[in-house]
mmCIF file with all atom_site columns, C-alpha atoms in Angstrom:
data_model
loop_
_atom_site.group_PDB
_atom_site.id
_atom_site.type_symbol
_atom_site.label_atom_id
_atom_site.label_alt_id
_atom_site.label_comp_id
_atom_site.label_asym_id
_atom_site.label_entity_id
_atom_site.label_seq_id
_atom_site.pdbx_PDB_ins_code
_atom_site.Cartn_x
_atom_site.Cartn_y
_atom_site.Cartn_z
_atom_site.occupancy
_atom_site.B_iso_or_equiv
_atom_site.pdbx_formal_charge
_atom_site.auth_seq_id
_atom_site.auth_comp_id
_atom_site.auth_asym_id
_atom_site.auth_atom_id
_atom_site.pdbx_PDB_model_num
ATOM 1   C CA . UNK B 1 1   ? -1.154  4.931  51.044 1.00 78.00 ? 4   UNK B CA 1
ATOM 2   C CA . UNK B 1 2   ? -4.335  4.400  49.535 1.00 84.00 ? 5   UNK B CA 1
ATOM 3   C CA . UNK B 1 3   ? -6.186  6.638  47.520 1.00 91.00 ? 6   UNK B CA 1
ATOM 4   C CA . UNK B 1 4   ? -9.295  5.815  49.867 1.00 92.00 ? 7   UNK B CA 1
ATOM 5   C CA . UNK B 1 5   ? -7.041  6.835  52.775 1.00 92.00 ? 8   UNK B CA 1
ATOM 6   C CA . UNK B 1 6   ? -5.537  9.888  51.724 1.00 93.00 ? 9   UNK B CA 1
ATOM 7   C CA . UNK B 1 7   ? -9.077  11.342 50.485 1.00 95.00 ? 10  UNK B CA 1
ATOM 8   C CA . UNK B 1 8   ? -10.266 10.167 54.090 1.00 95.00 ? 11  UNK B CA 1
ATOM 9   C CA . UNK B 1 9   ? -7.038  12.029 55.697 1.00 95.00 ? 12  UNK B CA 1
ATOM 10  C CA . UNK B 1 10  ? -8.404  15.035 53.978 1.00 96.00 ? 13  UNK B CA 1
ATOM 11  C CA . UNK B 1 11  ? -12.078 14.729 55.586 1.00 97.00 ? 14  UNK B CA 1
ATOM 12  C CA . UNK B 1 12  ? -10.469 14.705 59.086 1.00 96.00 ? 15  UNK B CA 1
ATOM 13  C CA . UNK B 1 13  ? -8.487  17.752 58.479 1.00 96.00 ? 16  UNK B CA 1
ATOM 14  C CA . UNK B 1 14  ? -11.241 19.721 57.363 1.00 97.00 ? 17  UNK B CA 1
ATOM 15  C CA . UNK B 1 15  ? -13.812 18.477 60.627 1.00 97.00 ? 18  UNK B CA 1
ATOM 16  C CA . UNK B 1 16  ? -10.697 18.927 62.876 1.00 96.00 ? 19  UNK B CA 1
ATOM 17  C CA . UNK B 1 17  ? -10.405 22.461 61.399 1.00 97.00 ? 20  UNK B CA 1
ATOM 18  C CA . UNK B 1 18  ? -13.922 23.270 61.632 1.00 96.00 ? 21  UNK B CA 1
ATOM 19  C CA . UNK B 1 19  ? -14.222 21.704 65.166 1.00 95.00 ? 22  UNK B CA 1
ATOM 20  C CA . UNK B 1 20  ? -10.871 23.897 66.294 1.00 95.00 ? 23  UNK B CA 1
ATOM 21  C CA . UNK B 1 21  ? -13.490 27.138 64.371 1.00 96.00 ? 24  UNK B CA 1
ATOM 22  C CA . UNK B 1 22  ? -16.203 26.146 66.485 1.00 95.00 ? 25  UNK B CA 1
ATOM 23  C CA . UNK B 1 23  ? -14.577 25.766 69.937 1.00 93.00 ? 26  UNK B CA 1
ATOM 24  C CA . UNK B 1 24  ? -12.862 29.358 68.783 1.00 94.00 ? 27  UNK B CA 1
ATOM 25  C CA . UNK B 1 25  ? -16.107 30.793 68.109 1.00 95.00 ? 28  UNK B CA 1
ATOM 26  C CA . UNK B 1 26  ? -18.640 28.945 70.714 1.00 93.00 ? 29  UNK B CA 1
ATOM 27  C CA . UNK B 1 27  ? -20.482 27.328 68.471 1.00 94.00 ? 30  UNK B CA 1
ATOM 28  C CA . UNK B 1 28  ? -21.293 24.023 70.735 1.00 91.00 ? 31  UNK B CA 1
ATOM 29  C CA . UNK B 1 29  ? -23.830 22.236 67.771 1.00 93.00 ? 32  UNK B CA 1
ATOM 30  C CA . UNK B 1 30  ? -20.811 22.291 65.305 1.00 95.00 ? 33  UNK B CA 1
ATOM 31  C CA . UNK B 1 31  ? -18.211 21.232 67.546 1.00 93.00 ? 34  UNK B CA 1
ATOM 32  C CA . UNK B 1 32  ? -20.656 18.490 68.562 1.00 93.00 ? 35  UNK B CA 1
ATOM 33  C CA . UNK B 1 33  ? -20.878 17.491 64.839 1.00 95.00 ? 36  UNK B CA 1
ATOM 34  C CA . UNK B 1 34  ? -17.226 18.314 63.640 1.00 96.00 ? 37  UNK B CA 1
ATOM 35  C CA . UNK B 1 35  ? -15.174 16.390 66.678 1.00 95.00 ? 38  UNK B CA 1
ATOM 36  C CA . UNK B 1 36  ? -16.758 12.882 66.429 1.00 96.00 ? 39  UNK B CA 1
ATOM 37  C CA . UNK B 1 37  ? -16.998 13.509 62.183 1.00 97.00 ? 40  UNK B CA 1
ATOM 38  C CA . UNK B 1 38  ? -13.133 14.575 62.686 1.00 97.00 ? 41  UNK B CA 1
ATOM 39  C CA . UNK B 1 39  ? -12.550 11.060 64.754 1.00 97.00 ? 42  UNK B CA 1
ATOM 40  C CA . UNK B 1 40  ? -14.987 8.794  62.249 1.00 97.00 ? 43  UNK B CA 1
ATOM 41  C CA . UNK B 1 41  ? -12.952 9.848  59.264 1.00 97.00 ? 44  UNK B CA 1
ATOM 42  C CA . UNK B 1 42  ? -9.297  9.518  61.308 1.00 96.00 ? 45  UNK B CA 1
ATOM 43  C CA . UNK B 1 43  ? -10.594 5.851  62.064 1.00 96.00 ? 46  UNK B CA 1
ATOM 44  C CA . UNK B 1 44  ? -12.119 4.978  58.548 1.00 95.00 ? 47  UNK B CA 1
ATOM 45  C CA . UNK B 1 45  ? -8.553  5.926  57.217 1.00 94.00 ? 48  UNK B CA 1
ATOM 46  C CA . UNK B 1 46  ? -6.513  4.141  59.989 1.00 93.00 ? 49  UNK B CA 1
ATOM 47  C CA . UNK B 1 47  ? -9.100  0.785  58.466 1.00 93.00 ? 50  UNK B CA 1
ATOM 48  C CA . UNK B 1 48  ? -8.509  1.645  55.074 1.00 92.00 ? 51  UNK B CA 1
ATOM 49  C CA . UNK B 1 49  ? -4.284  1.357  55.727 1.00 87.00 ? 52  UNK B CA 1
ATOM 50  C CA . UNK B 1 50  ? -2.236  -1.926 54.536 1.00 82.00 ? 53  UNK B CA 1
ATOM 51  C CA . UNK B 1 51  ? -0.006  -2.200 57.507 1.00 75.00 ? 54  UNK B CA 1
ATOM 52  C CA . UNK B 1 52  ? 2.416   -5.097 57.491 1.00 76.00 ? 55  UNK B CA 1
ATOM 53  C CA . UNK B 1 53  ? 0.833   -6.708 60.662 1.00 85.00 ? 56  UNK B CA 1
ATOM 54  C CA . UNK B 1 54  ? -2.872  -6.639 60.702 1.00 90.00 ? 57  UNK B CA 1
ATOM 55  C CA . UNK B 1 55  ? -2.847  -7.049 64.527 1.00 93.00 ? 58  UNK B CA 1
ATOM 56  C CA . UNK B 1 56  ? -1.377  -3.845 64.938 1.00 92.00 ? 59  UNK B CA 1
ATOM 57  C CA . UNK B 1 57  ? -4.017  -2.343 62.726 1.00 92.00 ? 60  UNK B CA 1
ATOM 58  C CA . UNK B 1 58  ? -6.609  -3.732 64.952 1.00 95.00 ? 61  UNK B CA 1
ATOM 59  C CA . UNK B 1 59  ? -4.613  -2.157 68.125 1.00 95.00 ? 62  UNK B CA 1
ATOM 60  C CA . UNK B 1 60  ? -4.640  1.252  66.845 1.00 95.00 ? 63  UNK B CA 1
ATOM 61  C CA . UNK B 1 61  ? -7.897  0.817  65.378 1.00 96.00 ? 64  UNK B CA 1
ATOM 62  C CA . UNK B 1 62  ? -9.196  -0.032 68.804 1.00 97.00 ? 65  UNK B CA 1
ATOM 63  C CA . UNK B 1 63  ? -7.570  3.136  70.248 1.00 96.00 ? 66  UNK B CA 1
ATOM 64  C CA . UNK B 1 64  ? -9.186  5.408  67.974 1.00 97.00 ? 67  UNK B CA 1
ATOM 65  C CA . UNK B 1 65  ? -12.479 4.072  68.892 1.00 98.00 ? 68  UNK B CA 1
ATOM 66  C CA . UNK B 1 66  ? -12.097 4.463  72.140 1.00 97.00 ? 69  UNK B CA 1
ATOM 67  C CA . UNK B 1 67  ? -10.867 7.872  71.651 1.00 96.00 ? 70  UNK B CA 1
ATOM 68  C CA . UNK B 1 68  ? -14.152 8.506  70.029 1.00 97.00 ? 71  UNK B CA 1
ATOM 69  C CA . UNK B 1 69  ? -15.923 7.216  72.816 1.00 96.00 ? 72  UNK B CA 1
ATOM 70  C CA . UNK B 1 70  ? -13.703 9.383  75.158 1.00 95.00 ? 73  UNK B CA 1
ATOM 71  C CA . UNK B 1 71  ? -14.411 12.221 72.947 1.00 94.00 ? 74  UNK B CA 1
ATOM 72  C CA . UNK B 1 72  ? -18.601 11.834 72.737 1.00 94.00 ? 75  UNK B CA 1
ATOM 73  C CA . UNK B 1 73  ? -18.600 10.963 76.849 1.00 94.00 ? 76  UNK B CA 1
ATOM 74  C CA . UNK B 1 74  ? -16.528 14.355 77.913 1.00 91.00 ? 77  UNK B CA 1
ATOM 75  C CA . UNK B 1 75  ? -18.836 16.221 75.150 1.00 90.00 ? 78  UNK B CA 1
ATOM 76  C CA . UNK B 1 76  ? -22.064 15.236 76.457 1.00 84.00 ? 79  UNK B CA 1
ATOM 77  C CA . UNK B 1 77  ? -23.757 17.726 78.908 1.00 79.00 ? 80  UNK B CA 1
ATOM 78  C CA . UNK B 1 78  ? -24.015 15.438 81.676 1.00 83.00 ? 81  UNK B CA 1
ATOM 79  C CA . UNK B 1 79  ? -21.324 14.934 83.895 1.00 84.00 ? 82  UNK B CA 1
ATOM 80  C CA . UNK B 1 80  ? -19.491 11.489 81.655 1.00 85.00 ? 83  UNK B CA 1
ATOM 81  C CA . UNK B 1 81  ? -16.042 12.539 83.188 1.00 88.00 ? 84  UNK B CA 1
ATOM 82  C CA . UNK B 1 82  ? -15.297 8.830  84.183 1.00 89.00 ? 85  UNK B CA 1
ATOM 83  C CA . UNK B 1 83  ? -16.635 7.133  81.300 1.00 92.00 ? 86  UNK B CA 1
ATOM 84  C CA . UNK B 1 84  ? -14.189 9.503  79.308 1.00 90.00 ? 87  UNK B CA 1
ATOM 85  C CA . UNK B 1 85  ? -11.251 9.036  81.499 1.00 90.00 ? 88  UNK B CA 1
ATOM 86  C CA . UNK B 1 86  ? -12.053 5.328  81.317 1.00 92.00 ? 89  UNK B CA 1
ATOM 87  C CA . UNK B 1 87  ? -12.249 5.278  77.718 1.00 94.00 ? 90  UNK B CA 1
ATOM 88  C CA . UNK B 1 88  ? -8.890  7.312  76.710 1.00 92.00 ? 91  UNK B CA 1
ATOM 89  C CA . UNK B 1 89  ? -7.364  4.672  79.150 1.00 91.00 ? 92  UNK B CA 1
ATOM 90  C CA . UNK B 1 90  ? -8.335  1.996  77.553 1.00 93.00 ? 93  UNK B CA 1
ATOM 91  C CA . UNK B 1 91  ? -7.483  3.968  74.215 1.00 93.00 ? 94  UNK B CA 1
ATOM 92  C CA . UNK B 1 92  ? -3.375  4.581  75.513 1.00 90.00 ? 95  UNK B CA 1
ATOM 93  C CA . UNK B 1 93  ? -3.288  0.692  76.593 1.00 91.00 ? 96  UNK B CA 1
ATOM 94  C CA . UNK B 1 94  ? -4.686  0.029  72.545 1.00 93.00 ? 97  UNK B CA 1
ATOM 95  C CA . UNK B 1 95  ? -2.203  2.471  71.462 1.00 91.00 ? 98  UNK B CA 1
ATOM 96  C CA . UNK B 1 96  ? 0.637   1.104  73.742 1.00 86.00 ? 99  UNK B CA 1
ATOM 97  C CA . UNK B 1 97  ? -0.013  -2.627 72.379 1.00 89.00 ? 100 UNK B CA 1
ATOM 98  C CA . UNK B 1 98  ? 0.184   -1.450 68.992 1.00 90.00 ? 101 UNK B CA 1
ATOM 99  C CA . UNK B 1 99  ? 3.643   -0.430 69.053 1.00 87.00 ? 102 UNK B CA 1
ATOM 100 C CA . UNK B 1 100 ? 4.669   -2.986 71.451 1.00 86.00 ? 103 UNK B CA 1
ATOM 101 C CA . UNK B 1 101 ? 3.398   -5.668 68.181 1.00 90.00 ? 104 UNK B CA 1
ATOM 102 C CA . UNK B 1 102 ? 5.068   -3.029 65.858 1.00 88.00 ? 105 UNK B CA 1
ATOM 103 C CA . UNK B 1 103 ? 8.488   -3.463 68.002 1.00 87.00 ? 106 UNK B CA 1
ATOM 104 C CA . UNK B 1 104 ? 9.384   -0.435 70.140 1.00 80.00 ? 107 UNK B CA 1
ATOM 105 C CA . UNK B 1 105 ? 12.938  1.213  69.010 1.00 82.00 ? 108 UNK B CA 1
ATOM 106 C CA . UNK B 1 106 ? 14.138  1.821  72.597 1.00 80.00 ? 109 UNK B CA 1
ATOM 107 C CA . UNK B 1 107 ? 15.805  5.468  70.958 1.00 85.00 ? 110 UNK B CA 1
ATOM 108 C CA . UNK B 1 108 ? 12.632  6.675  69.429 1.00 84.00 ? 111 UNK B CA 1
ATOM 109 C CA . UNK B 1 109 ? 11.001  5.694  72.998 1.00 80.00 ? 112 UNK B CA 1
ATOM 110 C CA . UNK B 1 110 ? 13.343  7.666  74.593 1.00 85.00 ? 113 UNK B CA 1
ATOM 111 C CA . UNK B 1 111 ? 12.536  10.649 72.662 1.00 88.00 ? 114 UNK B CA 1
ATOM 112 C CA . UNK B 1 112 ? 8.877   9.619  73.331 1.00 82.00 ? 115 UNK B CA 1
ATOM 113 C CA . UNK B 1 113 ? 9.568   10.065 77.160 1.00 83.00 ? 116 UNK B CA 1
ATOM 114 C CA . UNK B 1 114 ? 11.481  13.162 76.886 1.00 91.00 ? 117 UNK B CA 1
ATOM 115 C CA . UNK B 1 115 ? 8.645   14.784 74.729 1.00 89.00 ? 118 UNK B CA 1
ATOM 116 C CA . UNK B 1 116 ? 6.398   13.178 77.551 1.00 85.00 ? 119 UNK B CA 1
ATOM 117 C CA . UNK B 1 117 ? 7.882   14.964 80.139 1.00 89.00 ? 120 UNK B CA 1
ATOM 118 C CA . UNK B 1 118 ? 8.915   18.341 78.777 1.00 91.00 ? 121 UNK B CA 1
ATOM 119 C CA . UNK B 1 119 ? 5.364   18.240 77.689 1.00 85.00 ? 122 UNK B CA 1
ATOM 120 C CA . UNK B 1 120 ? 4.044   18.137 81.687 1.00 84.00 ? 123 UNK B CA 1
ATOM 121 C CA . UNK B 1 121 ? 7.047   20.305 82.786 1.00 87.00 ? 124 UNK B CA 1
ATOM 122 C CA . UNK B 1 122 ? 5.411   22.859 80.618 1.00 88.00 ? 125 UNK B CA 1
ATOM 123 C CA . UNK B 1 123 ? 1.879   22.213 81.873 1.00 82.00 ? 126 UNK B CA 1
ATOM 124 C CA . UNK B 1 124 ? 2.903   22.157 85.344 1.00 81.00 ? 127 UNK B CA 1
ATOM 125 C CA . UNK B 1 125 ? 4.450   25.737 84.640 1.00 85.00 ? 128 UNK B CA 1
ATOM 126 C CA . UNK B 1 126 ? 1.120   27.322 83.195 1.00 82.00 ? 129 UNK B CA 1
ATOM 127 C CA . UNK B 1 127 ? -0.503  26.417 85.971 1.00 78.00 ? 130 UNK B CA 1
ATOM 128 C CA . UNK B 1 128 ? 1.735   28.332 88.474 1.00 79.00 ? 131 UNK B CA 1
ATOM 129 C CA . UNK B 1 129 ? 2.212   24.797 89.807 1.00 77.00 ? 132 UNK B CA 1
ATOM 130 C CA . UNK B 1 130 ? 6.276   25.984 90.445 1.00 75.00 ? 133 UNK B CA 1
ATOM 131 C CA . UNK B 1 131 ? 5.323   28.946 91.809 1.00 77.00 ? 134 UNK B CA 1
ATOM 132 C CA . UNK B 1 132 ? 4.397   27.326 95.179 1.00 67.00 ? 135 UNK B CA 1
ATOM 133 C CA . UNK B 1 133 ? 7.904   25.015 95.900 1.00 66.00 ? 136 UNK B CA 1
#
């Protein structure tokens, strides 16, 4: 790891922090600032990696972009659902070609999956989604 990346690594955990303050406290303007800064500075050290394969750079690179994009679209005060659900889409399919270039270890997808569904087994249960069956 670069020094470039690690000091950029840093950036993104203090705007993540301060945009997880600002949802906390309802402070819209600086979770407007501190979410996309938090993204910018996760993609600027993603760029500033070495990876072995520089087409799975690109991938993941791509992903976060389009993360950003989802981000800005769902923040925006007019209704940009779509345009966010499109763009986090198109982020997963990124992030899914990256690790197919990177070569998928069929265990580690496995645990992937479980995580995956535990993850909406739990959701499903907050929501009193059960409670009805």
């Amino acid at each position: 790891m670069t020094v470039t990346t690690a000091c950029l690594l840093v950036v993104f955990g203090v705007y993540a922090a301060g945009n997880w303050w600002a949802v906390e406290a309802g402070n819209q303007r600086l979770e407007w600032l501190c979410k996309p800064a938090a993204m910018v500075a996760l993609i600027g050290a993603a760029i500033a990696l070495s990876p072995d394969d520089p087409a799975v750079k690109t991938a993941f690179v791509i992903g976060l972009v389009l993360s950003l994009a989802g981000d800005v679209f769902l923040m925006l005060p007019s209704d940009r659902f779509l345009y966010g659900l499109l763009a986090f889409f198109g982020a997963h399919l990124a992030y899914v070609v990256g690790f197919v270039l990177a070569g998928l270890e069929p265990g580690l997808l496995l645990v992937g999956l479980v995580a995956v569904a535990a993850g909406v087994v739990l959701a499903l249960s907050a929501s009193g989604f059960f409670q009805g069956l």
